[in-house]
Amino acid sequence: MSTRRKFLKTAAVTTGAVGASALGSAHIYAQEPKKITWRLQTYAGPALAEHVIKPSIDAFNLAAKGEMEIQLYFADQLVPTGELFRAMQRGTIDAVQSDDDSIAAPVDVSVFGGYFPFATRYSLDVPVLFEKYGLRQIWEEAYGEVEGVTWLGAGAWDPCHFATVEPIRSLADLKGKRIFTFPTAGKFLSRFGVIPVTLPWEDVEVAVQTGELDGITWSGITEDYTVGWADVTKYFLTNNISGAWIGSYFANSEKWAEVPAHLQTLFKLCMDSSHYYRQHWYWGGEAQLRVEGGKLELTTIPDAEWKTVEDEAHKFWDEIAKASPRSAKVVEIFKKYNALMAKAGPPYRY
């Protein structure tokens, strides 16, 4: 026989059970971390990104086991390259792979990112300068003064050569040439009559075909072949203005702080794997394609004439050093390092 007392007792038991079940479910749910999703944009177009970043991002996504996913976007796909830093500060995108110069980073060391003329001779110079000669600490200090963006580290890419429609065999041949290049490199090359041109990365090949550009000083020969520029230019100048591009990884500071320590470590390891891959990909490609490429004729400006470009670069360094005490410190490190390498002799410097 059902009574009101029995009903209330049963209801209390049932409610308690449901409540416990609900609490248990809530407890289980709370223990399941929400997947972190990032949007990362690289400076590179799709063909180049296949080498300079995509393998490492694929590896990260696999190793993260669903805890985090990085969605990779290519040059100018979400944001124009020159606006990447501000977009990252605002949180429009979460992370960037580029050089400081191209993304207009508002720090005094940004001019040294990309191709700072004659600062490096080989790709291994870059990690040595950052890890052994103090550039890492200087970059961390500089970006520590900027709100909203965390600098995560730098690595080396390829050397900086001219790929042109007409041959370059003397400095006089540079005059009047409209060249796609990086901001600081363009500023330096303008001293020799080069007209620097800024375009979206994906428009460069067509601009050469239509005559808007006379050439490209944005990479080594490996990239010329990889991205198709070797198909629209005819000549490759073996002299370079820098032995390695200095590129970095950056993240929105709030988004980086939300990433657990083990995933931060995983991301940095994947950065290192990307740096390692590029070391052998570029080093092997630069030599092989000079010898076996077949699309570009090699030209060279004689050493005695090219030395005037190197001498001018050191004047350029001194001008940049006046911008700030920190810039002066970086220039002093470049001078000290290159002097030591020259004294060491072959194979460090010839």
Coordinates of C-alpha atoms in Angstrom, one line a residue:
M1 CA 0.0 0.0 0.0
S2 CA 1.4 3.4 -1.0
T3 CA 1.5 6.1 1.6
R4 CA 2.6 9.7 1.4
R5 CA 5.6 8.8 3.7
K6 CA 6.7 6.0 1.4
F7 CA 6.4 8.3 -1.6
L8 CA 8.5 11.0 -0.1
K9 CA 11.1 8.5 1.0
T10 CA 11.2 7.0 -2.5
A11 CA 11.4 10.4 -4.1
A12 CA 14.3 11.4 -1.8
V13 CA 16.2 8.3 -2.7
T14 CA 15.6 8.8 -6.4
T15 CA 16.5 12.5 -6.3
G16 CA 19.7 11.6 -4.4
A17 CA 20.6 9.0 -7.0
V18 CA 19.9 11.4 -9.9
G19 CA 21.8 14.1 -8.1
A20 CA 24.8 11.9 -7.5
S21 CA 24.6 10.8 -11.1
A22 CA 24.5 14.3 -12.3
L23 CA 27.3 15.3 -10.1
G24 CA 29.4 12.3 -11.2
S25 CA 28.8 13.3 -14.9
A26 CA 29.7 16.9 -14.2
H27 CA 32.8 15.7 -12.4
I28 CA 33.8 13.4 -15.3
Y29 CA 33.1 16.2 -17.9
A30 CA 35.2 18.7 -15.9
Q31 CA 38.1 16.3 -16.1
E32 CA 38.0 16.2 -19.9
P33 CA 40.1 19.1 -21.2
K34 CA 38.7 21.1 -24.0
K35 CA 40.8 20.7 -27.2
I36 CA 43.0 23.8 -28.0
T37 CA 42.8 24.9 -31.6
W38 CA 45.2 27.4 -33.1
R39 CA 45.4 29.2 -36.4
L40 CA 49.0 29.6 -37.5
Q41 CA 50.0 31.5 -40.6
T42 CA 53.3 31.2 -42.3
Y43 CA 55.2 33.6 -44.6
A44 CA 55.4 30.8 -47.2
G45 CA 53.1 29.8 -50.0
P46 CA 51.8 26.2 -50.3
A47 CA 54.7 24.7 -52.2
L48 CA 57.3 26.1 -49.9
A49 CA 55.3 25.4 -46.8
E50 CA 55.4 21.7 -47.6
H51 CA 59.1 21.9 -46.6
V52 CA 59.6 24.8 -44.2
I53 CA 56.8 24.1 -41.8
K54 CA 54.1 21.6 -42.7
P55 CA 55.9 18.4 -41.7
S56 CA 56.5 19.7 -38.2
I57 CA 52.9 20.9 -37.8
D58 CA 51.6 17.5 -39.0
A59 CA 54.0 15.9 -36.5
F60 CA 52.7 18.1 -33.7
N61 CA 49.1 17.4 -34.4
L62 CA 49.8 13.7 -34.4
A63 CA 51.8 13.7 -31.2
A64 CA 49.3 16.0 -29.4
K65 CA 46.7 13.1 -29.5
G66 CA 43.7 15.4 -29.8
E67 CA 44.6 17.7 -27.0
M68 CA 45.6 20.4 -29.4
E69 CA 45.3 21.1 -33.1
I70 CA 47.2 23.6 -35.2
Q71 CA 45.5 24.7 -38.4
L72 CA 48.1 25.9 -40.9
Y73 CA 47.5 28.8 -43.3
F74 CA 49.8 30.0 -46.0
A75 CA 51.2 33.4 -47.1
D76 CA 48.5 36.1 -47.0
Q77 CA 45.8 33.5 -46.7
L78 CA 44.1 35.0 -43.6
V79 CA 46.1 38.2 -43.1
P80 CA 48.5 40.1 -45.4
T81 CA 52.1 39.3 -44.3
G82 CA 52.9 42.9 -43.4
E83 CA 49.9 42.9 -40.9
L84 CA 50.7 39.6 -39.2
F85 CA 52.2 41.0 -36.0
R86 CA 49.2 43.3 -35.3
A87 CA 46.8 40.5 -36.1
M88 CA 48.6 38.2 -33.7
Q89 CA 48.4 40.9 -31.0
R90 CA 44.7 41.2 -31.5
G91 CA 44.2 37.5 -31.4
T92 CA 42.9 37.3 -35.0
I93 CA 45.4 34.6 -35.5
D94 CA 47.2 32.6 -32.8
A95 CA 50.8 32.1 -34.1
V96 CA 53.1 33.1 -36.9
Q97 CA 56.2 31.7 -38.7
S98 CA 58.0 34.5 -40.4
D99 CA 60.9 36.9 -40.1
D100 CA 60.6 40.0 -37.8
D101 CA 61.2 42.4 -40.8
S102 CA 58.4 41.2 -43.0
I103 CA 55.7 41.2 -40.4
A104 CA 56.6 44.7 -39.2
A105 CA 57.4 43.7 -35.6
P106 CA 57.5 46.9 -33.5
V107 CA 60.9 46.1 -32.0
D108 CA 64.3 47.6 -32.7
V109 CA 65.8 44.1 -33.6
S110 CA 63.2 43.6 -36.4
V111 CA 65.7 44.8 -39.0
F112 CA 68.0 41.9 -38.2
G113 CA 65.3 39.3 -39.0
G114 CA 65.1 38.1 -42.6
Y115 CA 68.3 39.0 -44.5
F116 CA 70.5 41.5 -42.7
P117 CA 73.2 42.0 -45.3
F118 CA 76.4 39.9 -44.8
A119 CA 75.6 39.1 -41.1
T120 CA 75.8 35.4 -41.9
R121 CA 77.7 33.2 -44.3
Y122 CA 76.2 29.8 -43.7
S123 CA 73.0 28.5 -42.2
L124 CA 74.7 27.1 -39.1
D125 CA 75.8 30.7 -38.2
V126 CA 72.2 31.5 -37.1
P127 CA 71.7 28.9 -34.3
V128 CA 75.3 29.6 -33.1
L129 CA 74.6 33.4 -32.9
F130 CA 71.3 32.8 -31.0
E131 CA 72.4 30.0 -28.7
K132 CA 76.1 30.8 -28.1
Y133 CA 76.5 34.5 -28.8
G134 CA 73.5 35.9 -26.9
L135 CA 71.0 36.8 -29.6
R136 CA 68.3 34.7 -27.9
Q137 CA 68.5 36.7 -24.8
I138 CA 68.4 40.0 -26.8
W139 CA 65.3 38.9 -28.7
E140 CA 63.6 37.8 -25.6
E141 CA 64.3 41.1 -24.0
A142 CA 63.0 43.1 -27.0
Y143 CA 59.8 41.1 -27.3
G144 CA 59.3 41.2 -23.6
E145 CA 58.7 44.9 -24.0
V146 CA 55.8 44.4 -26.5
E147 CA 52.3 43.6 -25.3
G148 CA 50.4 40.6 -26.6
V149 CA 53.1 38.6 -28.5
T150 CA 55.6 36.0 -27.3
W151 CA 58.7 35.3 -29.4
L152 CA 59.4 31.6 -29.3
G153 CA 62.7 31.2 -31.1
A154 CA 64.6 31.6 -34.4
G155 CA 66.2 29.4 -36.9
A156 CA 68.0 29.5 -40.3
W157 CA 66.7 29.2 -43.8
D158 CA 68.4 29.6 -47.2
P159 CA 70.9 32.2 -48.5
C160 CA 69.8 35.3 -50.4
H161 CA 70.6 35.4 -54.2
F162 CA 69.3 37.1 -57.3
A163 CA 67.2 35.2 -59.8
T164 CA 66.7 37.5 -62.8
V165 CA 65.3 37.7 -66.3
E166 CA 68.5 39.4 -67.6
P167 CA 72.0 38.4 -66.5
I168 CA 73.8 40.1 -63.7
R169 CA 77.6 40.1 -64.2
S170 CA 78.5 43.4 -62.7
L171 CA 77.2 45.9 -60.2
A172 CA 76.2 48.2 -63.1
D173 CA 73.7 45.5 -64.1
L174 CA 71.8 46.0 -60.9
K175 CA 70.8 49.6 -61.6
G176 CA 67.2 50.1 -62.3
K177 CA 66.2 46.4 -61.7
R178 CA 62.8 46.1 -60.1
I179 CA 63.3 43.3 -57.5
F180 CA 61.0 41.6 -55.1
T181 CA 62.8 41.4 -51.8
F182 CA 62.6 41.9 -48.0
P183 CA 62.3 45.4 -46.4
T184 CA 65.8 45.8 -44.9
A185 CA 67.5 43.9 -47.8
G186 CA 65.7 46.2 -50.2
K187 CA 66.8 49.3 -48.3
F188 CA 70.4 48.1 -48.6
L189 CA 70.3 47.1 -52.2
S190 CA 68.8 50.4 -53.2
R191 CA 72.3 51.8 -52.7
F192 CA 73.3 50.0 -55.8
G193 CA 70.4 51.2 -57.9
V194 CA 68.0 48.3 -57.2
I195 CA 64.3 49.3 -57.0
P196 CA 62.7 47.2 -54.2
V197 CA 59.2 46.1 -54.9
T198 CA 56.7 44.7 -52.4
L199 CA 54.0 42.4 -53.6
P200 CA 51.8 39.6 -52.2
W201 CA 53.9 36.4 -52.3
E202 CA 51.5 34.6 -54.7
D203 CA 51.7 37.4 -57.2
V204 CA 55.4 37.3 -57.7
E205 CA 55.6 34.7 -60.5
V206 CA 53.0 36.5 -62.6
A207 CA 54.7 39.9 -62.0
V208 CA 57.9 38.5 -63.5
Q209 CA 56.1 37.2 -66.5
T210 CA 54.3 40.5 -67.1
G211 CA 57.5 42.5 -66.7
E212 CA 56.4 44.2 -63.5
L213 CA 59.5 42.6 -61.9
D214 CA 62.9 42.1 -63.3
G215 CA 63.8 39.5 -60.7
I216 CA 63.7 38.2 -57.2
T217 CA 66.1 38.5 -54.3
W218 CA 64.1 36.6 -51.7
S219 CA 65.7 33.1 -51.5
G220 CA 68.3 30.7 -52.7
I221 CA 68.1 28.4 -55.7
T222 CA 66.2 25.7 -53.8
E223 CA 63.2 27.9 -53.4
D224 CA 63.5 29.2 -57.0
Y225 CA 62.9 25.7 -58.2
T226 CA 60.4 24.7 -55.5
V227 CA 58.0 27.6 -56.0
G228 CA 58.3 28.0 -59.7
W229 CA 60.4 31.1 -60.0
A230 CA 63.0 29.2 -61.9
D231 CA 60.4 28.8 -64.6
V232 CA 60.0 32.5 -65.2
T233 CA 63.6 33.7 -64.7
K234 CA 66.7 32.7 -66.6
Y235 CA 69.8 33.6 -64.5
F236 CA 71.0 32.9 -61.0
L237 CA 73.7 35.1 -59.4
T238 CA 76.1 33.0 -57.3
N239 CA 77.0 36.0 -55.1
N240 CA 74.7 36.4 -52.2
I241 CA 74.0 39.2 -49.8
S242 CA 73.4 36.9 -46.8
G243 CA 74.2 33.3 -46.1
A244 CA 71.0 32.5 -44.2
W245 CA 67.6 34.0 -43.6
I246 CA 66.7 34.5 -39.9
G247 CA 63.1 33.4 -39.3
S248 CA 61.2 33.0 -36.1
Y249 CA 58.1 31.6 -34.5
F250 CA 55.7 33.8 -32.5
A251 CA 52.5 33.3 -30.6
N252 CA 49.8 35.5 -29.1
S253 CA 50.8 35.7 -25.4
E254 CA 47.4 34.8 -23.9
K255 CA 47.0 31.8 -26.2
W256 CA 50.5 30.6 -25.5
A257 CA 49.9 30.9 -21.7
E258 CA 46.8 28.7 -22.1
V259 CA 48.8 25.8 -23.6
P260 CA 49.9 23.3 -21.0
A261 CA 53.6 22.9 -20.3
H262 CA 53.9 19.5 -22.0
L263 CA 52.3 20.9 -25.2
Q264 CA 54.5 24.0 -25.1
T265 CA 57.5 21.6 -25.0
L266 CA 56.1 19.5 -27.8
F267 CA 55.6 22.6 -30.0
K268 CA 59.2 23.8 -29.3
L269 CA 60.5 20.3 -30.2
C270 CA 58.6 20.5 -33.5
M271 CA 60.1 23.9 -34.1
D272 CA 63.5 22.3 -33.7
S273 CA 62.6 19.5 -36.1
S274 CA 61.6 22.1 -38.7
H275 CA 65.0 23.9 -38.2
Y276 CA 66.8 20.6 -38.6
Y277 CA 64.9 19.6 -41.8
R278 CA 65.7 23.0 -43.4
Q279 CA 69.4 22.6 -42.6
H280 CA 69.8 19.6 -44.9
W281 CA 67.1 20.5 -47.4
Y282 CA 68.5 23.8 -48.3
W283 CA 72.2 22.8 -48.0
G284 CA 71.8 19.9 -50.3
G285 CA 69.4 21.7 -52.6
E286 CA 71.6 24.8 -53.1
A287 CA 74.5 22.7 -54.4
Q288 CA 72.5 20.1 -56.4
L289 CA 70.4 22.6 -58.3
R290 CA 73.4 24.7 -59.2
V291 CA 75.0 21.7 -60.8
E292 CA 72.0 19.6 -62.0
G293 CA 69.0 22.1 -62.1
G294 CA 69.2 22.9 -65.8
K295 CA 66.8 25.9 -65.8
L296 CA 69.0 28.8 -64.6
E297 CA 72.3 29.9 -66.0
L298 CA 74.8 30.8 -63.3
T299 CA 76.4 34.2 -63.3
T300 CA 79.0 35.8 -61.0
I301 CA 80.2 39.3 -60.1
P302 CA 84.0 39.2 -59.7
D303 CA 85.2 39.0 -56.1
A304 CA 87.0 42.3 -56.2
E305 CA 83.9 44.1 -57.4
W306 CA 81.7 42.3 -55.0
K307 CA 83.9 43.3 -52.1
T308 CA 82.6 46.9 -52.5
V309 CA 79.1 45.5 -51.7
E310 CA 80.5 43.8 -48.5
D311 CA 82.3 47.0 -47.5
E312 CA 79.1 49.0 -48.0
A313 CA 77.3 46.5 -45.8
H314 CA 79.5 47.3 -42.9
K315 CA 78.7 51.0 -43.3
F316 CA 75.1 50.0 -43.3
W317 CA 75.6 48.0 -40.1
D318 CA 77.1 51.1 -38.4
E319 CA 74.1 53.2 -39.4
I320 CA 71.7 50.6 -38.0
A321 CA 73.7 50.4 -34.8
K322 CA 72.8 54.1 -34.1
A323 CA 69.1 53.3 -33.9
S324 CA 69.3 52.0 -30.3
P325 CA 71.7 50.6 -27.7
R326 CA 70.3 47.2 -28.3
S327 CA 70.8 47.5 -32.1
A328 CA 74.4 48.5 -31.4
K329 CA 74.8 45.4 -29.2
V330 CA 73.5 43.1 -32.0
V331 CA 75.9 44.7 -34.5
E332 CA 78.8 44.3 -32.2
I333 CA 78.0 40.6 -31.8
F334 CA 77.9 40.2 -35.6
K335 CA 81.3 41.9 -35.9
K336 CA 82.8 39.8 -33.1
Y337 CA 81.4 36.6 -34.5
N338 CA 82.5 37.2 -38.1
A339 CA 85.9 38.3 -37.1
L340 CA 86.4 35.1 -35.1
M341 CA 85.2 33.0 -38.1
A342 CA 87.6 34.8 -40.4
K343 CA 90.5 34.1 -38.0
A344 CA 89.4 30.4 -37.7
G345 CA 89.8 30.1 -41.5
P346 CA 88.5 27.2 -43.6
P347 CA 86.0 25.6 -43.4
Y348 CA 84.4 28.4 -41.4
R349 CA 85.5 31.2 -43.7
Y350 CA 87.4 31.2 -47.0

